[in-house]
Structure formats: C-alpha cells, structure tokens
Amino acid sequence: MSLYFTKEHEWIRVDGDVATVGISAHAQEQLGDIVFAETPEAGRTVAKGDDAAVVESVKAASDVYAPVSGEVVEGNEKLADDPALVNSDPEGEGWFFKIKLSDPSELEGLMDEAAYKDFVANL
C-alpha cells in the first residue's frame, strides 16, 4: 500500500485500484472536536478536486476533496454515528470514503509522507 497526501490535507492510501481517503492528523488538530461528518454514497463519480465529503467541527465546516478521480465504492458509515473517530484515529478508522481510481497517473502529483511533513512544517 502507498500513502499520499494533498495540500488540502487529505490522505489517500492506495491498495490495488482502490484508495481510502481521509483527512490528516494535522487537519483534524486544526479543526478541533469533530461534531459531524457526511460521506458520499457508493456509486457517485467524482473528479480530482471535487467536493466529496463534509466535516464539521466546533470551529468550522470544511469540504473534503477527492484527491483523485474515480467512483466512490464505499462511504464510512461509522462516521454518521461517531464523527469523533476523525479525531481519535484520523488516518485509520476515521477514513471518509473509498474510491476506485479511474486514472492512477493522478497519484503522481501528490506528496509522500516525508514531503507532507515538510509542507506542514512550513505552514
């Protein structure tokens, strides 16, 4: 599995032609306590950069963007009942959706973990 990050603070973990997407630990720290999360339904097609999900905290509401294009194969239904999973395990159980990649070459424009750490350190 390969892990990538976007400048909008999404992470994407790729396993074969399916990727799991969530927001980074840095992003959830900046948002504070998550009180609501809306995930996309399976079957929805998204293009890279599209709004795909919504996360709302005590501080603000934010869109979660699709880091790559493809078809949503699963939304994380656990977040509807327990949005705090995004705070407690942002890069694990707090994932937002899984997407079947339509253009794997889009991964080339994303950051690896080391590059993302450098990016965050310079914010």
JSON list of C-alpha atoms in Angstrom, two decimals:
[
{"chain": "A", "resi": 1, "resn": "MET", "atom": "CA", "xyz": [0.00, 0.00, 0.00]},
{"chain": "A", "resi": 2, "resn": "SER", "atom": "CA", "xyz": [1.13, 3.52, -0.78]},
{"chain": "A", "resi": 3, "resn": "LEU", "atom": "CA", "xyz": [0.25, 6.59, 1.25]},
{"chain": "A", "resi": 4, "resn": "TYR", "atom": "CA", "xyz": [-0.07, 10.05, -0.31]},
{"chain": "A", "resi": 5, "resn": "PHE", "atom": "CA", "xyz": [-1.16, 13.49, 0.89]},
{"chain": "A", "resi": 6, "resn": "THR", "atom": "CA", "xyz": [-2.65, 16.61, -0.69]},
{"chain": "A", "resi": 7, "resn": "LYS", "atom": "CA", "xyz": [-2.03, 20.26, 0.07]},
{"chain": "A", "resi": 8, "resn": "GLU", "atom": "CA", "xyz": [-5.67, 20.37, 1.23]},
{"chain": "A", "resi": 9, "resn": "HIS", "atom": "CA", "xyz": [-4.68, 17.89, 3.99]},
{"chain": "A", "resi": 10, "resn": "GLU", "atom": "CA", "xyz": [-6.37, 14.76, 2.70]},
{"chain": "A", "resi": 11, "resn": "TRP", "atom": "CA", "xyz": [-4.52, 11.48, 2.86]},
{"chain": "A", "resi": 12, "resn": "ILE", "atom": "CA", "xyz": [-5.03, 8.67, 0.37]},
{"chain": "A", "resi": 13, "resn": "ARG", "atom": "CA", "xyz": [-3.93, 5.09, 0.91]},
{"chain": "A", "resi": 14, "resn": "VAL", "atom": "CA", "xyz": [-3.84, 3.07, -2.31]},
{"chain": "A", "resi": 15, "resn": "ASP", "atom": "CA", "xyz": [-4.29, -0.70, -2.39]},
{"chain": "A", "resi": 16, "resn": "GLY", "atom": "CA", "xyz": [-4.53, -2.01, -5.95]},
{"chain": "A", "resi": 17, "resn": "ASP", "atom": "CA", "xyz": [-7.04, 0.14, -7.83]},
{"chain": "A", "resi": 18, "resn": "VAL", "atom": "CA", "xyz": [-8.99, 1.19, -4.73]},
{"chain": "A", "resi": 19, "resn": "ALA", "atom": "CA", "xyz": [-7.93, 4.05, -2.46]},
{"chain": "A", "resi": 20, "resn": "THR", "atom": "CA", "xyz": [-9.11, 5.01, 1.02]},
{"chain": "A", "resi": 21, "resn": "VAL", "atom": "CA", "xyz": [-9.38, 8.76, 1.70]},
{"chain": "A", "resi": 22, "resn": "GLY", "atom": "CA", "xyz": [-9.43, 10.74, 4.94]},
{"chain": "A", "resi": 23, "resn": "ILE", "atom": "CA", "xyz": [-8.12, 13.95, 6.47]},
{"chain": "A", "resi": 24, "resn": "SER", "atom": "CA", "xyz": [-4.66, 14.16, 8.01]},
{"chain": "A", "resi": 25, "resn": "ALA", "atom": "CA", "xyz": [-3.88, 14.26, 11.71]},
{"chain": "A", "resi": 26, "resn": "HIS", "atom": "CA", "xyz": [-2.74, 17.86, 11.18]},
{"chain": "A", "resi": 27, "resn": "ALA", "atom": "CA", "xyz": [-6.12, 18.79, 9.65]},
{"chain": "A", "resi": 28, "resn": "GLN", "atom": "CA", "xyz": [-8.17, 17.26, 12.46]},
{"chain": "A", "resi": 29, "resn": "GLU", "atom": "CA", "xyz": [-5.97, 19.03, 15.03]},
{"chain": "A", "resi": 30, "resn": "GLN", "atom": "CA", "xyz": [-6.63, 22.34, 13.29]},
{"chain": "A", "resi": 31, "resn": "LEU", "atom": "CA", "xyz": [-10.39, 21.70, 13.15]},
{"chain": "A", "resi": 32, "resn": "GLY", "atom": "CA", "xyz": [-10.75, 20.67, 16.80]},
{"chain": "A", "resi": 33, "resn": "ASP", "atom": "CA", "xyz": [-13.56, 18.43, 18.00]},
{"chain": "A", "resi": 34, "resn": "ILE", "atom": "CA", "xyz": [-15.40, 16.93, 15.04]},
{"chain": "A", "resi": 35, "resn": "VAL", "atom": "CA", "xyz": [-19.18, 17.01, 15.55]},
{"chain": "A", "resi": 36, "resn": "PHE", "atom": "CA", "xyz": [-20.47, 15.96, 12.11]},
{"chain": "A", "resi": 37, "resn": "ALA", "atom": "CA", "xyz": [-19.22, 14.13, 9.05]},
{"chain": "A", "resi": 38, "resn": "GLU", "atom": "CA", "xyz": [-21.03, 13.47, 5.79]},
{"chain": "A", "resi": 39, "resn": "THR", "atom": "CA", "xyz": [-19.62, 10.87, 3.43]},
{"chain": "A", "resi": 40, "resn": "PRO", "atom": "CA", "xyz": [-20.51, 10.21, -0.21]},
{"chain": "A", "resi": 41, "resn": "GLU", "atom": "CA", "xyz": [-22.68, 7.30, -1.27]},
{"chain": "A", "resi": 42, "resn": "ALA", "atom": "CA", "xyz": [-21.33, 4.38, -3.26]},
{"chain": "A", "resi": 43, "resn": "GLY", "atom": "CA", "xyz": [-21.71, 4.79, -7.00]},
{"chain": "A", "resi": 44, "resn": "ARG", "atom": "CA", "xyz": [-21.03, 8.54, -7.07]},
{"chain": "A", "resi": 45, "resn": "THR", "atom": "CA", "xyz": [-18.41, 9.55, -9.62]},
{"chain": "A", "resi": 46, "resn": "VAL", "atom": "CA", "xyz": [-16.01, 12.31, -8.59]},
{"chain": "A", "resi": 47, "resn": "ALA", "atom": "CA", "xyz": [-13.28, 14.18, -10.41]},
{"chain": "A", "resi": 48, "resn": "LYS", "atom": "CA", "xyz": [-9.97, 15.13, -8.81]},
{"chain": "A", "resi": 49, "resn": "GLY", "atom": "CA", "xyz": [-10.58, 18.24, -6.68]},
{"chain": "A", "resi": 50, "resn": "ASP", "atom": "CA", "xyz": [-14.36, 17.80, -6.41]},
{"chain": "A", "resi": 51, "resn": "ASP", "atom": "CA", "xyz": [-16.10, 18.23, -3.06]},
{"chain": "A", "resi": 52, "resn": "ALA", "atom": "CA", "xyz": [-16.68, 14.66, -1.93]},
{"chain": "A", "resi": 53, "resn": "ALA", "atom": "CA", "xyz": [-17.49, 14.84, 1.79]},
{"chain": "A", "resi": 54, "resn": "VAL", "atom": "CA", "xyz": [-18.10, 17.35, 4.57]},
{"chain": "A", "resi": 55, "resn": "VAL", "atom": "CA", "xyz": [-16.53, 17.58, 8.00]},
{"chain": "A", "resi": 56, "resn": "GLU", "atom": "CA", "xyz": [-17.81, 19.94, 10.68]},
{"chain": "A", "resi": 57, "resn": "SER", "atom": "CA", "xyz": [-16.12, 20.78, 13.94]},
{"chain": "A", "resi": 58, "resn": "VAL", "atom": "CA", "xyz": [-16.84, 23.12, 16.81]},
{"chain": "A", "resi": 59, "resn": "LYS", "atom": "CA", "xyz": [-14.70, 25.67, 14.92]},
{"chain": "A", "resi": 60, "resn": "ALA", "atom": "CA", "xyz": [-15.71, 25.32, 11.26]},
{"chain": "A", "resi": 61, "resn": "ALA", "atom": "CA", "xyz": [-17.18, 23.23, 8.47]},
{"chain": "A", "resi": 62, "resn": "SER", "atom": "CA", "xyz": [-14.90, 22.10, 5.67]},
{"chain": "A", "resi": 63, "resn": "ASP", "atom": "CA", "xyz": [-15.18, 20.15, 2.46]},
{"chain": "A", "resi": 64, "resn": "VAL", "atom": "CA", "xyz": [-13.14, 17.01, 1.94]},
{"chain": "A", "resi": 65, "resn": "TYR", "atom": "CA", "xyz": [-11.94, 16.95, -1.64]},
{"chain": "A", "resi": 66, "resn": "ALA", "atom": "CA", "xyz": [-11.39, 13.96, -3.88]},
{"chain": "A", "resi": 67, "resn": "PRO", "atom": "CA", "xyz": [-7.60, 13.67, -4.27]},
{"chain": "A", "resi": 68, "resn": "VAL", "atom": "CA", "xyz": [-8.08, 11.60, -7.43]},
{"chain": "A", "resi": 69, "resn": "SER", "atom": "CA", "xyz": [-10.85, 10.87, -9.91]},
{"chain": "A", "resi": 70, "resn": "GLY", "atom": "CA", "xyz": [-12.98, 7.76, -9.78]},
{"chain": "A", "resi": 71, "resn": "GLU", "atom": "CA", "xyz": [-16.09, 6.08, -8.48]},
{"chain": "A", "resi": 72, "resn": "VAL", "atom": "CA", "xyz": [-16.90, 6.00, -4.78]},
{"chain": "A", "resi": 73, "resn": "VAL", "atom": "CA", "xyz": [-17.21, 2.37, -3.73]},
{"chain": "A", "resi": 74, "resn": "GLU", "atom": "CA", "xyz": [-17.92, 2.97, -0.04]},
{"chain": "A", "resi": 75, "resn": "GLY", "atom": "CA", "xyz": [-18.58, 5.78, 2.42]},
{"chain": "A", "resi": 76, "resn": "ASN", "atom": "CA", "xyz": [-17.58, 5.28, 6.05]},
{"chain": "A", "resi": 77, "resn": "GLU", "atom": "CA", "xyz": [-20.98, 4.78, 7.69]},
{"chain": "A", "resi": 78, "resn": "LYS", "atom": "CA", "xyz": [-19.39, 4.70, 11.16]},
{"chain": "A", "resi": 79, "resn": "LEU", "atom": "CA", "xyz": [-18.77, 8.46, 10.93]},
{"chain": "A", "resi": 80, "resn": "ALA", "atom": "CA", "xyz": [-22.52, 9.22, 10.94]},
{"chain": "A", "resi": 81, "resn": "ASP", "atom": "CA", "xyz": [-22.85, 7.71, 14.42]},
{"chain": "A", "resi": 82, "resn": "ASP", "atom": "CA", "xyz": [-19.39, 8.60, 15.71]},
{"chain": "A", "resi": 83, "resn": "PRO", "atom": "CA", "xyz": [-17.81, 11.57, 13.90]},
{"chain": "A", "resi": 84, "resn": "ALA", "atom": "CA", "xyz": [-15.21, 11.79, 16.70]},
{"chain": "A", "resi": 85, "resn": "LEU", "atom": "CA", "xyz": [-13.46, 8.83, 15.02]},
{"chain": "A", "resi": 86, "resn": "VAL", "atom": "CA", "xyz": [-11.87, 11.51, 12.83]},
{"chain": "A", "resi": 87, "resn": "ASN", "atom": "CA", "xyz": [-10.22, 12.95, 15.96]},
{"chain": "A", "resi": 88, "resn": "SER", "atom": "CA", "xyz": [-9.31, 9.68, 17.64]},
{"chain": "A", "resi": 89, "resn": "ASP", "atom": "CA", "xyz": [-7.98, 7.83, 14.57]},
{"chain": "A", "resi": 90, "resn": "PRO", "atom": "CA", "xyz": [-7.79, 10.24, 11.60]},
{"chain": "A", "resi": 91, "resn": "GLU", "atom": "CA", "xyz": [-5.57, 8.05, 9.45]},
{"chain": "A", "resi": 92, "resn": "GLY", "atom": "CA", "xyz": [-7.27, 4.78, 10.42]},
{"chain": "A", "resi": 93, "resn": "GLU", "atom": "CA", "xyz": [-10.90, 4.22, 11.46]},
{"chain": "A", "resi": 94, "resn": "GLY", "atom": "CA", "xyz": [-11.70, 7.88, 10.73]},
{"chain": "A", "resi": 95, "resn": "TRP", "atom": "CA", "xyz": [-11.47, 7.47, 6.94]},
{"chain": "A", "resi": 96, "resn": "PHE", "atom": "CA", "xyz": [-14.21, 9.12, 4.84]},
{"chain": "A", "resi": 97, "resn": "PHE", "atom": "CA", "xyz": [-14.60, 7.13, 1.63]},
{"chain": "A", "resi": 98, "resn": "LYS", "atom": "CA", "xyz": [-13.07, 4.57, -0.69]},
{"chain": "A", "resi": 99, "resn": "ILE", "atom": "CA", "xyz": [-12.71, 5.30, -4.36]},
{"chain": "A", "resi": 100, "resn": "LYS", "atom": "CA", "xyz": [-11.91, 3.15, -7.38]},
{"chain": "A", "resi": 101, "resn": "LEU", "atom": "CA", "xyz": [-9.22, 5.00, -9.30]},
{"chain": "A", "resi": 102, "resn": "SER", "atom": "CA", "xyz": [-10.11, 5.97, -12.87]},
{"chain": "A", "resi": 103, "resn": "ASP", "atom": "CA", "xyz": [-6.69, 7.50, -13.61]},
{"chain": "A", "resi": 104, "resn": "PRO", "atom": "CA", "xyz": [-3.85, 6.18, -11.42]},
{"chain": "A", "resi": 105, "resn": "SER", "atom": "CA", "xyz": [-1.45, 8.69, -13.02]},
{"chain": "A", "resi": 106, "resn": "GLU", "atom": "CA", "xyz": [-3.13, 11.39, -10.88]},
{"chain": "A", "resi": 107, "resn": "LEU", "atom": "CA", "xyz": [-1.25, 9.95, -7.88]},
{"chain": "A", "resi": 108, "resn": "GLU", "atom": "CA", "xyz": [1.99, 11.34, -9.31]},
{"chain": "A", "resi": 109, "resn": "GLY", "atom": "CA", "xyz": [1.05, 14.89, -8.31]},
{"chain": "A", "resi": 110, "resn": "LEU", "atom": "CA", "xyz": [0.52, 14.03, -4.64]},
{"chain": "A", "resi": 111, "resn": "MET", "atom": "CA", "xyz": [3.03, 14.20, -1.77]},
{"chain": "A", "resi": 112, "resn": "ASP", "atom": "CA", "xyz": [4.53, 11.24, 0.06]},
{"chain": "A", "resi": 113, "resn": "GLU", "atom": "CA", "xyz": [4.59, 11.28, 3.86]},
{"chain": "A", "resi": 114, "resn": "ALA", "atom": "CA", "xyz": [8.01, 12.97, 4.13]},
{"chain": "A", "resi": 115, "resn": "ALA", "atom": "CA", "xyz": [7.07, 15.71, 1.67]},
{"chain": "A", "resi": 116, "resn": "TYR", "atom": "CA", "xyz": [3.78, 16.30, 3.53]},
{"chain": "A", "resi": 117, "resn": "LYS", "atom": "CA", "xyz": [5.62, 16.64, 6.86]},
{"chain": "A", "resi": 118, "resn": "ASP", "atom": "CA", "xyz": [7.89, 19.25, 5.28]},
{"chain": "A", "resi": 119, "resn": "PHE", "atom": "CA", "xyz": [4.83, 21.01, 3.82]},
{"chain": "A", "resi": 120, "resn": "VAL", "atom": "CA", "xyz": [3.08, 21.16, 7.21]},
{"chain": "A", "resi": 121, "resn": "ALA", "atom": "CA", "xyz": [6.27, 22.29, 8.98]},
{"chain": "A", "resi": 122, "resn": "ASN", "atom": "CA", "xyz": [6.45, 25.30, 6.67]},
{"chain": "A", "resi": 123, "resn": "LEU", "atom": "CA", "xyz": [2.85, 26.46, 7.10]}
]
